[in-house]
Amino acid sequence: AAAEKTFAEATSSTSTEGSWRIPDRSDDGWTVTAKFRDDVVRLIGGDAIAKSMVAVEIGTYLGYTTSFLAGAFKAVLGVELVPRFAEMTRQLLAGRGQSNAKVLQLNSFRDDFAAAADFTRAHGGADLVLVDGEHAYENVVNDLNLALFAGFGPEERKGQPRFVALDDYFVRAEVAQATLDFIQLGLLRLVGPLGFGEGMLCEVIG
C-alpha cells in the first residue's frame, strides 16, 4: 500500500524535471537510493558524458530509476518482466514527458531481444546496462549475458556496452558471485561501488 501511495504521488506530480524529486529507497524499499543513481553518472564520467550516452535497464520495477536515467542520458530502454510494472513505468515516463525512453515487457530467459537491440542501435548503441532484475544466481548470469551479448552496444564495440551496473552487489551473494564469475572469465572489471553498500559499476573488457 505504501509503494502504491508513493507511485500515485509521483505520477500526480506536475513539477518540472528540475524540481521533481524521484522516489528512491527512502520512499520505497524495492528501488535504489538517490546516491546509487548519482554514483552511476559520476563514475561513468559525469553529467555531460552521460547526456551523450544510451542506457538499458533490466528490471524497471515502477520506473523511478528509469525516469532518472531518461533525465540523465540521451536515450533509455527499460526491460521489465512483470506486465503491470512495465505499464506503470510507461505511465510514469509519459507523465514526465520523457519521450526518449521506451519500455519493453520481456522475459529475459524466453523472449527475443531483437527489438531491444534494435532500439539501442537506432540511438547509436548502449553505453551502460543496469542489471536490476531477479537476483537469483541464474537470473543474474542470464542478465549479464544479455548485457554483454544481446547486441545492445555500439557497432565499434562489437555490440557490447562500455559499462554494466548491478544493484544489490553487496547485499546478495548471488549477485556478487555471478559478477565474480564474469570477472574471472575476463569479461568485466570492477570500477567502483554505487550507493550506500548497494551496487557495483563494472567496465566491460572488450
XYZ file of C-alpha atoms in Angstrom, residues 17-183:
167
model
C 12.044 17.960 -14.119
C 14.499 20.167 -12.278
C 12.437 20.352 -9.091
C 10.662 16.982 -9.071
C 12.233 14.525 -6.631
C 12.267 10.996 -7.958
C 11.240 8.480 -5.276
C 14.170 6.415 -4.008
C 14.815 3.724 -1.403
C 13.784 6.052 1.427
C 10.283 6.098 -0.131
C 10.097 2.540 -1.481
C 12.458 -0.196 -0.314
C 12.332 -2.004 -3.660
C 14.154 0.736 -5.564
C 17.697 2.123 -5.250
C 18.913 5.177 -3.350
C 19.403 8.566 -4.969
C 23.114 8.154 -4.192
C 23.212 4.941 -6.255
C 21.823 6.805 -9.260
C 24.130 9.787 -8.813
C 27.142 7.485 -8.379
C 26.412 5.800 -11.719
C 26.595 9.132 -13.543
C 29.666 10.253 -11.596
C 31.633 7.055 -12.203
C 30.948 6.918 -15.943
C 32.342 10.433 -16.330
C 29.757 12.978 -15.196
C 26.619 14.715 -16.420
C 27.879 15.913 -19.808
C 29.216 12.491 -20.779
C 26.039 10.729 -19.619
C 23.954 13.070 -21.796
C 25.737 11.671 -24.861
C 25.129 8.054 -23.808
C 22.393 5.450 -24.136
C 21.360 3.263 -21.183
C 19.474 -0.020 -20.780
C 17.787 -1.002 -17.525
C 16.943 -4.678 -16.980
C 14.243 -4.681 -14.303
C 12.430 -1.336 -14.188
C 10.084 -2.021 -11.234
C 7.866 1.121 -11.125
C 10.126 3.245 -13.297
C 11.782 5.536 -10.772
C 15.323 4.737 -11.864
C 14.157 4.569 -15.483
C 12.925 8.148 -15.127
C 16.225 9.219 -13.577
C 18.135 7.611 -16.454
C 15.846 9.280 -19.003
C 16.740 12.626 -17.476
C 20.462 11.884 -17.344
C 21.045 10.002 -20.638
C 20.362 10.627 -24.323
C 18.033 7.626 -24.610
C 16.925 4.809 -22.324
C 15.441 1.353 -22.830
C 13.719 -0.327 -19.899
C 13.093 -4.076 -19.918
C 10.619 -5.458 -17.370
C 9.231 -8.966 -16.822
C 6.036 -8.052 -14.926
C 3.388 -6.565 -17.271
C 1.890 -4.366 -14.532
C 5.277 -2.880 -13.651
C 6.081 -2.271 -17.319
C 2.796 -0.396 -17.758
C 3.326 1.645 -14.589
C 6.805 2.584 -15.789
C 5.348 3.744 -19.121
C 2.736 5.762 -17.208
C 5.403 7.485 -15.098
C 7.581 8.289 -18.115
C 4.622 9.635 -20.099
C 3.591 11.825 -17.200
C 7.113 13.207 -17.069
C 7.183 13.812 -20.827
C 10.243 11.587 -21.175
C 9.801 10.523 -24.783
C 13.467 9.479 -25.034
C 12.673 6.347 -23.001
C 10.976 3.141 -24.153
C 9.813 0.181 -22.064
C 9.508 -3.391 -23.341
C 7.812 -6.160 -21.382
C 10.066 -9.177 -21.923
C 11.046 -12.418 -20.218
C 14.832 -12.378 -20.235
C 15.032 -16.191 -20.344
C 12.495 -16.865 -23.100
C 11.838 -13.822 -25.246
C 13.642 -12.493 -28.301
C 15.631 -9.361 -27.503
C 15.986 -8.269 -31.142
C 13.545 -5.364 -30.673
C 15.505 -4.222 -27.630
C 18.783 -4.271 -29.539
C 17.120 -2.501 -32.489
C 16.121 0.378 -30.190
C 19.588 0.845 -28.740
C 21.296 0.571 -32.139
C 18.910 3.174 -33.582
C 20.272 5.570 -30.948
C 23.925 4.681 -31.510
C 24.207 1.719 -29.156
C 24.003 1.391 -25.371
C 26.957 2.523 -23.283
C 25.525 1.353 -19.944
C 23.381 -1.609 -18.918
C 21.916 -1.575 -15.404
C 21.095 -5.084 -14.178
C 18.395 -4.983 -11.502
C 16.067 -7.864 -12.247
C 15.608 -11.053 -10.226
C 18.643 -11.665 -8.009
C 18.866 -15.465 -8.142
C 22.278 -16.552 -9.457
C 20.941 -17.978 -12.723
C 18.958 -14.793 -13.367
C 21.964 -12.543 -12.816
C 24.142 -14.708 -15.081
C 21.432 -14.624 -17.741
C 21.049 -10.848 -17.458
C 24.817 -10.326 -17.622
C 24.912 -12.485 -20.747
C 22.193 -10.312 -22.262
C 24.020 -7.142 -21.228
C 27.204 -8.267 -22.952
C 25.990 -10.366 -25.880
C 22.459 -9.261 -26.901
C 23.873 -6.575 -29.188
C 22.844 -3.567 -27.095
C 26.161 -1.769 -27.575
C 27.595 0.262 -30.457
C 28.984 -1.401 -33.568
C 32.508 -0.190 -32.859
C 32.407 -2.180 -29.606
C 31.025 -5.253 -31.402
C 27.632 -4.735 -29.786
C 28.925 -4.547 -26.220
C 28.280 -1.681 -23.796
C 31.133 0.054 -22.030
C 29.694 -0.310 -18.523
C 27.457 -2.679 -16.560
C 25.960 -1.622 -13.215
C 24.489 -4.136 -10.772
C 22.168 -3.488 -7.849
C 22.495 -5.413 -4.565
C 26.085 -6.492 -5.281
C 26.904 -6.056 -1.587
C 23.571 -7.388 -0.347
C 23.010 -10.593 -2.319
C 25.806 -13.166 -2.539
C 24.337 -14.477 -5.800
C 24.840 -11.091 -7.486
C 28.439 -10.841 -6.284
C 29.199 -14.438 -7.323
C 27.788 -14.020 -10.826
C 29.802 -10.817 -11.238
C 32.972 -12.522 -9.972
C 32.446 -15.345 -12.473
C 32.327 -12.831 -15.337
C 35.441 -11.116 -13.978
